[in-house]
Amino acid sequence: MENLIEVSDLHKRFGSLVAVDGVSMKVARGEVLGFLGPNGAGKSTTMKMITGFLAPDSGSVRISGQELGANPIAAKSRIGYLPEGAPAYGEMTPATFLDFIGDIRGLAPASKQARIREVVAKIHLEGVLHQTIETLSKGFKRRVGLAQAILHDPEILIMDEPTDGLDPNQKHEVRQLIREMSPHKAIIISTHILEEVDAVCTRAVIIAKGKLLFSGTPPELAARSAFHNAVTLSVPAAMVDAVEKSLRAMPGVAGLEQGVGSDDHLRLTVLPKSGETLFPRIRQAADDAGWPVREMFVEGGRLDEVFRSITTSTAASAGGHRS
Amino acid sequence: MNRIGTLMRREFRGYFATPVAYVFIVIFLFLAGIFTFYVGNFYERNQADLEPFFRYLPWLYMLLIPAISMRLWSEERKSGTIELLMTLPVSLADAVLGKFLAAWLFTALALALTFPLWLTVNYLGDPDNTVIAAGYLGSLLMAGGFLAIGSCVSALTRNQVIAFVISFVICFAFNLSGFPIVLDFFRAWAPAVIVDTISSFSFLTHATSIQKGVIDLRDIVFFTSLIGFFLYANMLAIDARKSS
C-alpha cells in the first residue's frame, strides 16, 4: 500500500510538559485513521506537527514519501487541514474566504470558481455564502473550515474534531462526506466520539499522555472489551433471580451485569471468560428450562469501555511526565 | 510573488471590512489638518511649502501607526487563524511581507488623501513640488519603519492593546533619539561615536533631510534596512511563539 503519511518516533515537549512522546504511525491511501484520546492527550499537537505548523523536537514526518522539513511548501500543498476549532477570518464571508483559499492554493481562476461551487454544494453553504463568518453558527463555522480543507482536493486530509459542535444530522452528513472521499485519500480525523470510529474509520489509534497505546481496526478495538461476545438477554423481572443463578453456574461465564428493562422485564448481560463463546450454551439453557426470553443478542464490545480502560490504566504510569 | 499579492489583498480588504479603516483615515486627516494649520502656523509662515505638515507627521505616525499594526499578528494568534495561515502553502517570509505590504499600502492611501494640502499650497503660492514629492517619499519610508516595528511587536502578543502600547513606546523612542534634548544629554558625557549612533537611529533626522528635498542614499538605506531588520525579527518572533 502507498503510505501517504509516515510519522516516526515523534517527540514534542512544551517546557516541562511532554506533549507527544514517541508517536509513530502510517496512513495509506484509502485509509481513514481515527485518532482517539482524552483531552490533552497530544492529538492536536501531533496533527500540528504532521501539517507542518509545529516543528517536532525529534522524529520525522514524511508526506507522500517526502520529508516534510525538506520542502514544507510542497508538503503543505498536498494536505488539507481543519485545525481545532475551525479558525477562519471572521470579517470575511464564506465566499470571499474560499476565494482567498483557492488563490493561495494556486487554483486557476476558472477551475477555482467551479471547485468552490462544487464544495459549497457538497457542504451546504449556499444559504450563508455572503454572511460574515463571525456571525455564523458553530455548525456553519465548522463547515466553512471543512470546505476550506477540501477545496483543493488534497490527497491527504487531516481534520481535528470535524464533527464537534454539529447536530446529529450534520454529523451524519460529514461522516458521509468522509466516507465518499476516503477511497482516494489518506485521512486522519481526531475525535473523542467513539461511535465515529465505528462509523467512518478503517483504523483507530489511541493516545494518552503523548504515548501511542493502541493501533488496530475498530473490530480489534472492540475485541478488547470485556463485553466482547457478551450475551444480553431480557427476562421477566420475577424470574431474574432463578435465571441469574443458573447463568452464574454455567462454565465460561466471567460475570453478570443487571441492566434496566421495560415493562416487567429486566436485562441481564453475561460476560464471557476470554475466548469463550456463550451464546449457544445460553440459548440451550433457555430452551431446556423454558425461560420466556423476550430478546437475546451478542454484543460486539463497548468502545467507550475499552477507551476508558486503555487510557486510564496507563495514566498513573505515564503521570510522571508531568512535573 | 503571487502568494504575497494574495495575502496582501486579503489583509488590505480586512481593514475596510470593519470601521477601523474609515476611523483611522478620518482621524489622520483631521489631525494632519490641525497640525498643519494651527500648530504649524501654515498661514502665518507665509511660505509656499508643506514643511509644517511634514514636521508634525512623525508625531502623528507615532500615535496612529501602532493602531494599524497592532492587529496584524496578534489577531491571527488570538483567533487561531495563524494555524490556518501557517499550514497553507506559503512561506513565513511571504506571510510577513504580505501583511506588512498591506499595512504599508493602507498608510500610503491615507497619506495620499492629504492631497488637498498640496492643492492648497499650489493654489496659494508657487511651491517647489519636487521638495514636496521628496517629503511624501520620506514620510512613506518613515511610515514603513514604524509599521515594521509595530508588526514585529504584534507578533509577540495575542493582546492588541499590549501590542499598541509597546509599539507606541518604541516608536516614541525612535522619534525622540533625534531630539536635541536627548542628544545634549548624551553629549555632556558620552563620546561622539555614541552620540552619533543614537542620533543616526533617529527617524526625525533621517526623515527631515528627505523632507527638505535632499534625497540622500544613506537615509533611504537607513529606512529600508530598518524595515528589513524588524521584519526579520518579526519572522523569528512568530516562529518562536507559534505554539503558545
mmCIF file with all atom_site columns, C-alpha atoms in Angstrom, chain B residues 95-209:
data_model
loop_
_atom_site.group_PDB
_atom_site.id
_atom_site.type_symbol
_atom_site.label_atom_id
_atom_site.label_alt_id
_atom_site.label_comp_id
_atom_site.label_asym_id
_atom_site.label_entity_id
_atom_site.label_seq_id
_atom_site.pdbx_PDB_ins_code
_atom_site.Cartn_x
_atom_site.Cartn_y
_atom_site.Cartn_z
_atom_site.occupancy
_atom_site.B_iso_or_equiv
_atom_site.pdbx_formal_charge
_atom_site.auth_seq_id
_atom_site.auth_comp_id
_atom_site.auth_asym_id
_atom_site.auth_atom_id
_atom_site.pdbx_PDB_model_num
ATOM 1   C CA . ALA B 1 95  ? 3.154  35.883 5.135  1.00 0.00 ? 95  ALA B CA 1
ATOM 2   C CA . VAL B 1 96  ? 5.152  38.548 6.971  1.00 0.00 ? 96  VAL B CA 1
ATOM 3   C CA . LEU B 1 97  ? 5.777  40.510 3.785  1.00 0.00 ? 97  LEU B CA 1
ATOM 4   C CA . GLY B 1 98  ? 2.197  40.229 2.538  1.00 0.00 ? 98  GLY B CA 1
ATOM 5   C CA . LYS B 1 99  ? 0.786  41.586 5.763  1.00 0.00 ? 99  LYS B CA 1
ATOM 6   C CA . PHE B 1 100 ? 3.382  44.315 6.046  1.00 0.00 ? 100 PHE B CA 1
ATOM 7   C CA . LEU B 1 101 ? 2.792  45.465 2.474  1.00 0.00 ? 101 LEU B CA 1
ATOM 8   C CA . ALA B 1 102 ? -0.967 45.579 3.062  1.00 0.00 ? 102 ALA B CA 1
ATOM 9   C CA . ALA B 1 103 ? -0.488 47.830 6.080  1.00 0.00 ? 103 ALA B CA 1
ATOM 10  C CA . TRP B 1 104 ? 2.014  49.958 4.180  1.00 0.00 ? 104 TRP B CA 1
ATOM 11  C CA . LEU B 1 105 ? -0.329 50.322 1.251  1.00 0.00 ? 105 LEU B CA 1
ATOM 12  C CA . PHE B 1 106 ? -3.017 51.422 3.659  1.00 0.00 ? 106 PHE B CA 1
ATOM 13  C CA . THR B 1 107 ? -0.829 54.141 5.190  1.00 0.00 ? 107 THR B CA 1
ATOM 14  C CA . ALA B 1 108 ? 0.154  55.181 1.662  1.00 0.00 ? 108 ALA B CA 1
ATOM 15  C CA . LEU B 1 109 ? -3.531 55.590 0.887  1.00 0.00 ? 109 LEU B CA 1
ATOM 16  C CA . ALA B 1 110 ? -4.063 57.716 3.992  1.00 0.00 ? 110 ALA B CA 1
ATOM 17  C CA . LEU B 1 111 ? -1.012 59.794 3.107  1.00 0.00 ? 111 LEU B CA 1
ATOM 18  C CA . ALA B 1 112 ? -2.232 60.236 -0.472 1.00 0.00 ? 112 ALA B CA 1
ATOM 19  C CA . LEU B 1 113 ? -5.534 61.552 0.850  1.00 0.00 ? 113 LEU B CA 1
ATOM 20  C CA . THR B 1 114 ? -3.708 64.583 2.266  1.00 0.00 ? 114 THR B CA 1
ATOM 21  C CA . PHE B 1 115 ? -3.524 65.850 -1.347 1.00 0.00 ? 115 PHE B CA 1
ATOM 22  C CA . PRO B 1 116 ? -5.827 68.812 -0.585 1.00 0.00 ? 116 PRO B CA 1
ATOM 23  C CA . LEU B 1 117 ? -2.902 70.276 1.377  1.00 0.00 ? 117 LEU B CA 1
ATOM 24  C CA . TRP B 1 118 ? -0.809 70.060 -1.739 1.00 0.00 ? 118 TRP B CA 1
ATOM 25  C CA . LEU B 1 119 ? -3.598 71.622 -3.800 1.00 0.00 ? 119 LEU B CA 1
ATOM 26  C CA . THR B 1 120 ? -3.945 74.419 -1.234 1.00 0.00 ? 120 THR B CA 1
ATOM 27  C CA . VAL B 1 121 ? -0.289 75.307 -1.224 1.00 0.00 ? 121 VAL B CA 1
ATOM 28  C CA . ASN B 1 122 ? -0.205 75.267 -5.026 1.00 0.00 ? 122 ASN B CA 1
ATOM 29  C CA . TYR B 1 123 ? -3.283 77.483 -5.155 1.00 0.00 ? 123 TYR B CA 1
ATOM 30  C CA . LEU B 1 124 ? -1.891 79.994 -2.683 1.00 0.00 ? 124 LEU B CA 1
ATOM 31  C CA . GLY B 1 125 ? 1.663  80.159 -3.935 1.00 0.00 ? 125 GLY B CA 1
ATOM 32  C CA . ASP B 1 126 ? 4.302  78.651 -6.109 1.00 0.00 ? 126 ASP B CA 1
ATOM 33  C CA . PRO B 1 127 ? 5.970  75.854 -4.095 1.00 0.00 ? 127 PRO B CA 1
ATOM 34  C CA . ASP B 1 128 ? 8.831  73.640 -5.196 1.00 0.00 ? 128 ASP B CA 1
ATOM 35  C CA . ASN B 1 129 ? 6.875  70.489 -5.984 1.00 0.00 ? 129 ASN B CA 1
ATOM 36  C CA . THR B 1 130 ? 9.948  68.267 -6.131 1.00 0.00 ? 130 THR B CA 1
ATOM 37  C CA . VAL B 1 131 ? 10.635 69.126 -2.493 1.00 0.00 ? 131 VAL B CA 1
ATOM 38  C CA . ILE B 1 132 ? 7.037  68.220 -1.657 1.00 0.00 ? 132 ILE B CA 1
ATOM 39  C CA . ALA B 1 133 ? 7.346  64.938 -3.583 1.00 0.00 ? 133 ALA B CA 1
ATOM 40  C CA . ALA B 1 134 ? 10.529 64.150 -1.681 1.00 0.00 ? 134 ALA B CA 1
ATOM 41  C CA . GLY B 1 135 ? 8.683  64.969 1.536  1.00 0.00 ? 135 GLY B CA 1
ATOM 42  C CA . TYR B 1 136 ? 5.982  62.460 0.690  1.00 0.00 ? 136 TYR B CA 1
ATOM 43  C CA . LEU B 1 137 ? 8.582  59.834 -0.174 1.00 0.00 ? 137 LEU B CA 1
ATOM 44  C CA . GLY B 1 138 ? 10.401 60.385 3.113  1.00 0.00 ? 138 GLY B CA 1
ATOM 45  C CA . SER B 1 139 ? 7.127  60.195 5.047  1.00 0.00 ? 139 SER B CA 1
ATOM 46  C CA . LEU B 1 140 ? 6.200  56.957 3.344  1.00 0.00 ? 140 LEU B CA 1
ATOM 47  C CA . LEU B 1 141 ? 9.568  55.415 4.208  1.00 0.00 ? 141 LEU B CA 1
ATOM 48  C CA . MET B 1 142 ? 9.188  56.549 7.778  1.00 0.00 ? 142 MET B CA 1
ATOM 49  C CA . ALA B 1 143 ? 5.695  55.025 7.939  1.00 0.00 ? 143 ALA B CA 1
ATOM 50  C CA . GLY B 1 144 ? 7.227  51.753 6.702  1.00 0.00 ? 144 GLY B CA 1
ATOM 51  C CA . GLY B 1 145 ? 9.769  51.866 9.515  1.00 0.00 ? 145 GLY B CA 1
ATOM 52  C CA . PHE B 1 146 ? 7.098  52.444 12.153 1.00 0.00 ? 146 PHE B CA 1
ATOM 53  C CA . LEU B 1 147 ? 4.946  49.686 10.655 1.00 0.00 ? 147 LEU B CA 1
ATOM 54  C CA . ALA B 1 148 ? 7.771  47.136 10.639 1.00 0.00 ? 148 ALA B CA 1
ATOM 55  C CA . ILE B 1 149 ? 8.326  47.851 14.342 1.00 0.00 ? 149 ILE B CA 1
ATOM 56  C CA . GLY B 1 150 ? 4.610  47.540 15.050 1.00 0.00 ? 150 GLY B CA 1
ATOM 57  C CA . SER B 1 151 ? 4.250  44.330 13.041 1.00 0.00 ? 151 SER B CA 1
ATOM 58  C CA . CYS B 1 152 ? 7.134  42.738 14.910 1.00 0.00 ? 152 CYS B CA 1
ATOM 59  C CA . VAL B 1 153 ? 5.684  43.720 18.285 1.00 0.00 ? 153 VAL B CA 1
ATOM 60  C CA . SER B 1 154 ? 2.242  42.433 17.347 1.00 0.00 ? 154 SER B CA 1
ATOM 61  C CA . ALA B 1 155 ? 3.769  39.009 16.630 1.00 0.00 ? 155 ALA B CA 1
ATOM 62  C CA . LEU B 1 156 ? 4.862  38.815 20.252 1.00 0.00 ? 156 LEU B CA 1
ATOM 63  C CA . THR B 1 157 ? 1.450  39.073 21.890 1.00 0.00 ? 157 THR B CA 1
ATOM 64  C CA . ARG B 1 158 ? -2.109 37.985 21.329 1.00 0.00 ? 158 ARG B CA 1
ATOM 65  C CA . ASN B 1 159 ? -3.348 41.134 23.023 1.00 0.00 ? 159 ASN B CA 1
ATOM 66  C CA . GLN B 1 160 ? -3.855 44.082 20.690 1.00 0.00 ? 160 GLN B CA 1
ATOM 67  C CA . VAL B 1 161 ? -3.761 46.687 23.461 1.00 0.00 ? 161 VAL B CA 1
ATOM 68  C CA . ILE B 1 162 ? -0.355 45.481 24.613 1.00 0.00 ? 162 ILE B CA 1
ATOM 69  C CA . ALA B 1 163 ? 0.827  45.472 21.004 1.00 0.00 ? 163 ALA B CA 1
ATOM 70  C CA . PHE B 1 164 ? -0.363 49.059 20.622 1.00 0.00 ? 164 PHE B CA 1
ATOM 71  C CA . VAL B 1 165 ? 1.240  50.393 23.798 1.00 0.00 ? 165 VAL B CA 1
ATOM 72  C CA . ILE B 1 166 ? 4.609  48.705 23.275 1.00 0.00 ? 166 ILE B CA 1
ATOM 73  C CA . SER B 1 167 ? 4.785  49.769 19.613 1.00 0.00 ? 167 SER B CA 1
ATOM 74  C CA . PHE B 1 168 ? 3.919  53.301 20.655 1.00 0.00 ? 168 PHE B CA 1
ATOM 75  C CA . VAL B 1 169 ? 6.734  53.408 23.204 1.00 0.00 ? 169 VAL B CA 1
ATOM 76  C CA . ILE B 1 170 ? 9.307  52.039 20.745 1.00 0.00 ? 170 ILE B CA 1
ATOM 77  C CA . CYS B 1 171 ? 8.210  54.477 18.026 1.00 0.00 ? 171 CYS B CA 1
ATOM 78  C CA . PHE B 1 172 ? 8.398  57.269 20.582 1.00 0.00 ? 172 PHE B CA 1
ATOM 79  C CA . ALA B 1 173 ? 11.972 56.296 21.442 1.00 0.00 ? 173 ALA B CA 1
ATOM 80  C CA . PHE B 1 174 ? 12.957 56.214 17.786 1.00 0.00 ? 174 PHE B CA 1
ATOM 81  C CA . ASN B 1 175 ? 11.486 59.668 17.295 1.00 0.00 ? 175 ASN B CA 1
ATOM 82  C CA . LEU B 1 176 ? 12.991 61.124 20.417 1.00 0.00 ? 176 LEU B CA 1
ATOM 83  C CA . SER B 1 177 ? 16.503 59.868 19.790 1.00 0.00 ? 177 SER B CA 1
ATOM 84  C CA . GLY B 1 178 ? 16.959 62.664 17.278 1.00 0.00 ? 178 GLY B CA 1
ATOM 85  C CA . PHE B 1 179 ? 15.829 65.426 19.586 1.00 0.00 ? 179 PHE B CA 1
ATOM 86  C CA . PRO B 1 180 ? 18.353 67.923 20.960 1.00 0.00 ? 180 PRO B CA 1
ATOM 87  C CA . ILE B 1 181 ? 17.138 67.225 24.487 1.00 0.00 ? 181 ILE B CA 1
ATOM 88  C CA . VAL B 1 182 ? 18.220 63.613 24.224 1.00 0.00 ? 182 VAL B CA 1
ATOM 89  C CA . LEU B 1 183 ? 21.371 64.271 22.248 1.00 0.00 ? 183 LEU B CA 1
ATOM 90  C CA . ASP B 1 184 ? 22.506 67.128 24.519 1.00 0.00 ? 184 ASP B CA 1
ATOM 91  C CA . PHE B 1 185 ? 22.065 64.853 27.464 1.00 0.00 ? 185 PHE B CA 1
ATOM 92  C CA . PHE B 1 186 ? 24.429 62.317 25.898 1.00 0.00 ? 186 PHE B CA 1
ATOM 93  C CA . ARG B 1 187 ? 26.805 64.943 24.536 1.00 0.00 ? 187 ARG B CA 1
ATOM 94  C CA . ALA B 1 188 ? 27.622 66.055 28.059 1.00 0.00 ? 188 ALA B CA 1
ATOM 95  C CA . TRP B 1 189 ? 29.460 62.853 28.853 1.00 0.00 ? 189 TRP B CA 1
ATOM 96  C CA . ALA B 1 190 ? 29.341 60.253 26.068 1.00 0.00 ? 190 ALA B CA 1
ATOM 97  C CA . PRO B 1 191 ? 31.951 60.021 23.315 1.00 0.00 ? 191 PRO B CA 1
ATOM 98  C CA . ALA B 1 192 ? 30.928 61.417 19.953 1.00 0.00 ? 192 ALA B CA 1
ATOM 99  C CA . VAL B 1 193 ? 30.614 57.921 18.497 1.00 0.00 ? 193 VAL B CA 1
ATOM 100 C CA . ILE B 1 194 ? 27.763 57.024 20.823 1.00 0.00 ? 194 ILE B CA 1
ATOM 101 C CA . VAL B 1 195 ? 26.017 60.339 20.322 1.00 0.00 ? 195 VAL B CA 1
ATOM 102 C CA . ASP B 1 196 ? 26.285 59.873 16.590 1.00 0.00 ? 196 ASP B CA 1
ATOM 103 C CA . THR B 1 197 ? 24.993 56.315 16.784 1.00 0.00 ? 197 THR B CA 1
ATOM 104 C CA . ILE B 1 198 ? 21.970 57.339 18.825 1.00 0.00 ? 198 ILE B CA 1
ATOM 105 C CA . SER B 1 199 ? 21.292 60.262 16.595 1.00 0.00 ? 199 SER B CA 1
ATOM 106 C CA . SER B 1 200 ? 21.711 58.102 13.496 1.00 0.00 ? 200 SER B CA 1
ATOM 107 C CA . PHE B 1 201 ? 18.797 55.952 14.650 1.00 0.00 ? 201 PHE B CA 1
ATOM 108 C CA . SER B 1 202 ? 16.533 58.934 14.768 1.00 0.00 ? 202 SER B CA 1
ATOM 109 C CA . PHE B 1 203 ? 13.573 58.832 12.447 1.00 0.00 ? 203 PHE B CA 1
ATOM 110 C CA . LEU B 1 204 ? 13.334 62.602 12.606 1.00 0.00 ? 204 LEU B CA 1
ATOM 111 C CA . THR B 1 205 ? 16.893 63.225 11.478 1.00 0.00 ? 205 THR B CA 1
ATOM 112 C CA . HIS B 1 206 ? 16.552 60.860 8.527  1.00 0.00 ? 206 HIS B CA 1
ATOM 113 C CA . ALA B 1 207 ? 13.102 61.986 7.582  1.00 0.00 ? 207 ALA B CA 1
ATOM 114 C CA . THR B 1 208 ? 13.694 65.732 7.854  1.00 0.00 ? 208 THR B CA 1
ATOM 115 C CA . SER B 1 209 ? 16.588 65.699 5.431  1.00 0.00 ? 209 SER B CA 1
#
